mmCIF file of C-alpha atoms in Angstrom:
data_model
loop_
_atom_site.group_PDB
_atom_site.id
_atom_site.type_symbol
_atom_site.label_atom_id
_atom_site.label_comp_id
_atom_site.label_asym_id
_atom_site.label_seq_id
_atom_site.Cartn_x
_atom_site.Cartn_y
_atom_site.Cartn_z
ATOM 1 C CA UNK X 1 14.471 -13.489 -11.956
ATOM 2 C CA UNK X 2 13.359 -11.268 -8.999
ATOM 3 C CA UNK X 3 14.127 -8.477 -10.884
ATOM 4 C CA UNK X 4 12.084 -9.127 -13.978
ATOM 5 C CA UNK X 5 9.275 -10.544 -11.451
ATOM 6 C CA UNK X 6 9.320 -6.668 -9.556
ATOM 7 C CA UNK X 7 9.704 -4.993 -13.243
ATOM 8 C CA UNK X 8 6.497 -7.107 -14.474
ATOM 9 C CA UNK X 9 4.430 -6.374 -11.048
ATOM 10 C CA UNK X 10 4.943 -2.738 -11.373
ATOM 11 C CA UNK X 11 4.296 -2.442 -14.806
ATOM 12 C CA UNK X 12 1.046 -4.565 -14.831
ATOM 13 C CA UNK X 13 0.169 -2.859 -11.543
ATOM 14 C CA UNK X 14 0.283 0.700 -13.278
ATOM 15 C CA UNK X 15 -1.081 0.337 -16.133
ATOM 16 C CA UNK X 16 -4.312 -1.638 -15.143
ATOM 17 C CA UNK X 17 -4.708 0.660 -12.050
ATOM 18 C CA UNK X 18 -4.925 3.622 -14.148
ATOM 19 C CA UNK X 19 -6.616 2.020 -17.109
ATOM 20 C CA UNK X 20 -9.363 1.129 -14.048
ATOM 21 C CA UNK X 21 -9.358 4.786 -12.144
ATOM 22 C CA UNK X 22 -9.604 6.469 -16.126
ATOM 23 C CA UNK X 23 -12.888 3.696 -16.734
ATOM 24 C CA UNK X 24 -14.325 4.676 -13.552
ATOM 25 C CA UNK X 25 -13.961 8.213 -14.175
ATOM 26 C CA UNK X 26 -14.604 8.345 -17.654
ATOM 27 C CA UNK X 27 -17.718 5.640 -17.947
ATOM 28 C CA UNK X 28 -19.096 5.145 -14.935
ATOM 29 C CA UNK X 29 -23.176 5.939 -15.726
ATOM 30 C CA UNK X 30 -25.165 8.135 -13.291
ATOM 31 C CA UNK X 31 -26.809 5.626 -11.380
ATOM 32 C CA UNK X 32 -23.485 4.073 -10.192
ATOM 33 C CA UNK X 33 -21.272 7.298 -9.089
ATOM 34 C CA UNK X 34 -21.624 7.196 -5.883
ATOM 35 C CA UNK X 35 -20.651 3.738 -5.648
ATOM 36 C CA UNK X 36 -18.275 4.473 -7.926
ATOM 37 C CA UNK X 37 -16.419 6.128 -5.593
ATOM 38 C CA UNK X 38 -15.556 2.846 -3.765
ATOM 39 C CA UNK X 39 -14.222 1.237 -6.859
ATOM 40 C CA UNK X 40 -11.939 4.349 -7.766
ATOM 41 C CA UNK X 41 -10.429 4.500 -4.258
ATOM 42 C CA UNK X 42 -9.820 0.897 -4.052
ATOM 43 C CA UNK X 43 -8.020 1.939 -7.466
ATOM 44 C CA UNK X 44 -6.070 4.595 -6.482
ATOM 45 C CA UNK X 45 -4.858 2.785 -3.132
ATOM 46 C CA UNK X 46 -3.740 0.026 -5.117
ATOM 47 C CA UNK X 47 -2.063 2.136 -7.598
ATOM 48 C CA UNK X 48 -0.283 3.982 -4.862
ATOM 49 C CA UNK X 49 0.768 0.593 -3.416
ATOM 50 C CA UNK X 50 2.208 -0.432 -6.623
ATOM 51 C CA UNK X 51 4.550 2.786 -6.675
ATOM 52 C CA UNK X 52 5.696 2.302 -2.787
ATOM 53 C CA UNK X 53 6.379 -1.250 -3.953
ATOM 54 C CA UNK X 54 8.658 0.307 -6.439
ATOM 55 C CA UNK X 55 10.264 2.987 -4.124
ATOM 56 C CA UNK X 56 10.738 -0.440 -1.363
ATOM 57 C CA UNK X 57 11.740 -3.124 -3.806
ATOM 58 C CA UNK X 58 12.115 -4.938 -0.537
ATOM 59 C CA UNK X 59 13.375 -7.809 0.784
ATOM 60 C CA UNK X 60 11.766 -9.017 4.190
ATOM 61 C CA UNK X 61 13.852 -11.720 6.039
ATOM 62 C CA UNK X 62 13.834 -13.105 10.084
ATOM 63 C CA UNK X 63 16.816 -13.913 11.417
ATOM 64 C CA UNK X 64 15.924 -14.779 15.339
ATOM 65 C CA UNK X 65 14.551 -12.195 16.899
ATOM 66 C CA UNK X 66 15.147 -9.670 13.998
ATOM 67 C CA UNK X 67 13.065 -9.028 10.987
ATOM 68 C CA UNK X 68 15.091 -6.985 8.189
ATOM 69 C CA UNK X 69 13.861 -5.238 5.165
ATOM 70 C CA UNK X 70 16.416 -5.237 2.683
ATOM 71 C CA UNK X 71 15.454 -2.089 0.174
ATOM 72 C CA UNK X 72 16.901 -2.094 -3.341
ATOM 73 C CA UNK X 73 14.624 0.513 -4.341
ATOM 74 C CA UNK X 74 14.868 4.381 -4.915
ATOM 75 C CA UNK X 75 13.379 5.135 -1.223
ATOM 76 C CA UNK X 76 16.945 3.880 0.026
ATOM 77 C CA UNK X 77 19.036 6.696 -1.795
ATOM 78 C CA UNK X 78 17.081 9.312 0.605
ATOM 79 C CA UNK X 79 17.510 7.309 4.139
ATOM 80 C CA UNK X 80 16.054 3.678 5.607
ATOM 81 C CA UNK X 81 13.995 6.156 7.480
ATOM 82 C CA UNK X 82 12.104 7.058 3.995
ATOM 83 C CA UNK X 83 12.117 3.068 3.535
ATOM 84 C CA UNK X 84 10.804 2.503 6.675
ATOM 85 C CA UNK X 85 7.577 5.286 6.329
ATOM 86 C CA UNK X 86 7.052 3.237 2.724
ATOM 87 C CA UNK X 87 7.211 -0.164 3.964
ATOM 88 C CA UNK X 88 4.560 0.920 6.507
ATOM 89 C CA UNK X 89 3.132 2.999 3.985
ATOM 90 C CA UNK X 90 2.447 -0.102 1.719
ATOM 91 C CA UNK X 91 1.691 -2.863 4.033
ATOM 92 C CA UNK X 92 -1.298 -0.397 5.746
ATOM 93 C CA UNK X 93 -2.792 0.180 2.389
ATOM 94 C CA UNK X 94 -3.345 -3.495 2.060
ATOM 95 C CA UNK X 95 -5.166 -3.485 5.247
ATOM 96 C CA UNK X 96 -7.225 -0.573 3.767
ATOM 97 C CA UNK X 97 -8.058 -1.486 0.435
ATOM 98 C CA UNK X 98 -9.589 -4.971 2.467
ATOM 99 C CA UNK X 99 -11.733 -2.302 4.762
ATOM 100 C CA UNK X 100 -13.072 -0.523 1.293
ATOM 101 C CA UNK X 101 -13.896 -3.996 0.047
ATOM 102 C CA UNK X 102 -16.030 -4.543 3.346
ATOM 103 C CA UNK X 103 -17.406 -0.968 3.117
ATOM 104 C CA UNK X 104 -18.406 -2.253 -0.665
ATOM 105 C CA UNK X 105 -20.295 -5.630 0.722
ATOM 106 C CA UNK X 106 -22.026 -3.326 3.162
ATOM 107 C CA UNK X 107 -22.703 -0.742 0.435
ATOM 108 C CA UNK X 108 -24.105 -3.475 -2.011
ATOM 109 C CA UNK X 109 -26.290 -5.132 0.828
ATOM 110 C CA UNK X 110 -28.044 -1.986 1.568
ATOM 111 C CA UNK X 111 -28.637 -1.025 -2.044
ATOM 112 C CA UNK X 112 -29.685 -4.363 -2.602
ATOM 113 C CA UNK X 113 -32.208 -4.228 0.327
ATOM 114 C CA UNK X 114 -33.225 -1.164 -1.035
ATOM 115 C CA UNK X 115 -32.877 1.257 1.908
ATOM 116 C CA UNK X 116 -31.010 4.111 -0.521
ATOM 117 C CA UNK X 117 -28.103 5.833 -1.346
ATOM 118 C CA UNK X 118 -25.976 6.937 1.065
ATOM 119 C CA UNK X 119 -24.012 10.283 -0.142
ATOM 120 C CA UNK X 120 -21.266 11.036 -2.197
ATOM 121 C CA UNK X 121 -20.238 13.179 0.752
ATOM 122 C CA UNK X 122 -20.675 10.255 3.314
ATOM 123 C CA UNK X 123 -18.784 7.710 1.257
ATOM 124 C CA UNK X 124 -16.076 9.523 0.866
ATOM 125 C CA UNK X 125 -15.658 10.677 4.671
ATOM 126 C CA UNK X 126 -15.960 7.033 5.417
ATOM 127 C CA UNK X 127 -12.949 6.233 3.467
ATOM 128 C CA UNK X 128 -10.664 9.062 4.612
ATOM 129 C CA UNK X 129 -11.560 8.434 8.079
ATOM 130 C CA UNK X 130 -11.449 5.100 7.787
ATOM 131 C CA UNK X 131 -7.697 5.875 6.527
ATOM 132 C CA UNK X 132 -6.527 8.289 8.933
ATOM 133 C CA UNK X 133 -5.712 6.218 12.343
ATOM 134 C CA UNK X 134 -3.165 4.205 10.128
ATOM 135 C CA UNK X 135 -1.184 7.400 9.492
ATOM 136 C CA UNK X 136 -0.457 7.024 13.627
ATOM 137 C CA UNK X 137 0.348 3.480 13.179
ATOM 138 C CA UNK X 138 3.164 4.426 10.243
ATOM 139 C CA UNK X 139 4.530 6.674 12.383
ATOM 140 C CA UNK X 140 4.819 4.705 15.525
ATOM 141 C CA UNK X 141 6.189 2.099 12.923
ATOM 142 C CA UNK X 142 8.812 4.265 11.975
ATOM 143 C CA UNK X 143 9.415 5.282 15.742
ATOM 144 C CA UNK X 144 10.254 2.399 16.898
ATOM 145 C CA UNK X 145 13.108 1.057 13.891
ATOM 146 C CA UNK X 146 15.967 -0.956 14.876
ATOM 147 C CA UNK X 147 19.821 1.147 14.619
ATOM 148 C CA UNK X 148 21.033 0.540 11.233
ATOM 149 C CA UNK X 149 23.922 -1.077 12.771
ATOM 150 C CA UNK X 150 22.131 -3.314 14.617
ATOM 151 C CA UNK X 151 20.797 -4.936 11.601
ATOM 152 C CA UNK X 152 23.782 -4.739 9.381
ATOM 153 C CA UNK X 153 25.165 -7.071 11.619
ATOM 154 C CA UNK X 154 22.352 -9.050 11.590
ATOM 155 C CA UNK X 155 21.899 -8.885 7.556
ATOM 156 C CA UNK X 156 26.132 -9.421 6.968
ATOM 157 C CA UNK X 157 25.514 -12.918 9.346
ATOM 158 C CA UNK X 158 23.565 -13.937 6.660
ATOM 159 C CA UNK X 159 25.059 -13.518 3.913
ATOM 160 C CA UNK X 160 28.701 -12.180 3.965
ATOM 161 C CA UNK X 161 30.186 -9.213 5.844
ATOM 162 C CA UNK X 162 29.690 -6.085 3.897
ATOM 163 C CA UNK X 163 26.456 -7.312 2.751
ATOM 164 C CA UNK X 164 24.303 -4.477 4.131
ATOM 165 C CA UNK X 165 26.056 -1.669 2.858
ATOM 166 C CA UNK X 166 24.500 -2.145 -0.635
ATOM 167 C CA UNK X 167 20.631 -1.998 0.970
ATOM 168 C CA UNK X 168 18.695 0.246 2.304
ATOM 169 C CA UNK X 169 18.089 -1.298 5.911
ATOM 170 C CA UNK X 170 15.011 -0.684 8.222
ATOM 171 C CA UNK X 171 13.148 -3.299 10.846
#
């Protein structure tokens, strides 16, 4: 079931992410680009979450004072430390896509108390900078990973010795 579940998710995830970022490229009229420009980064942030969900296909479970990601996906045939830099990687870009959504209420507030556009070139420096200080907080993430051992002991506890071996382990 989980697997069909993860199949479904990344399949719906792709193809209405880049149905959306091909709409907002293609159609978007004149008077909306620059907002526009919100809508296709939430878009492409959620499309690149959808393809670190596939390179994860994660499992997340605590086990006292441990918390394990299990990885099924690609990422764990190059090293949990690839794992680790997508986990982080994916749950950040959830925290950003809710910042663009404020950045959109703000946007739509001041359009709709019609004090003017703001830039094409301001809007998007706001949402790269508004990126960039979670690129620190992936790699401190990734600094600061439990030994692989460590948590194969923890993960082969759980559910039967040798367990671990078949996962791609970070946490």
């Amino acid at each position: 079931i989980q697997e069909v579940l993860h199949t479904f998710i990344i399949v719906f995830g792709l193809l209405a992410n880049t149905t959306a970022i091909f709409v907002i490229l293609a159609k978007t009229p004149p008077s909306l680009k620059e907002y526009s420009l919100l809508l296709l980064n939430t878009s492409f942030t959620d499309l690149i979450s959808v393809l670190a969900h596939y390179a994860l296909d994660g499992r997340i479970f605590v086990s006292g004072s441990a918390m394990v990601v299990l990885s099924n996906g690609p990422c764990h045939a190059v090293s949990d430390t690839v794992c680790a830099g997508v986990n982080g990687f994916l749950n950040l870009n959830m925290i950003h896509s809710g910042t663009i959504v404020a950045v959109s209420f703000w946007y739509r507030t001041r359009i709709l108390r019609e004090k003017g556009l703001v830039g094409r070139w301001r809007v998007r420096s706001l949402t790269v900078v508004l990126f960039l200080p979670h690129l620190a907080h992936i790699a401190g993430f990734v600094w600061t990973l439990s030994d692989r051992q460590e948590l194969a002991r923890v993960v082969d506890a759980m559910y039967e010795p040798g367990h671990a071996q078949h996962f791609g382990l970070h946490g």
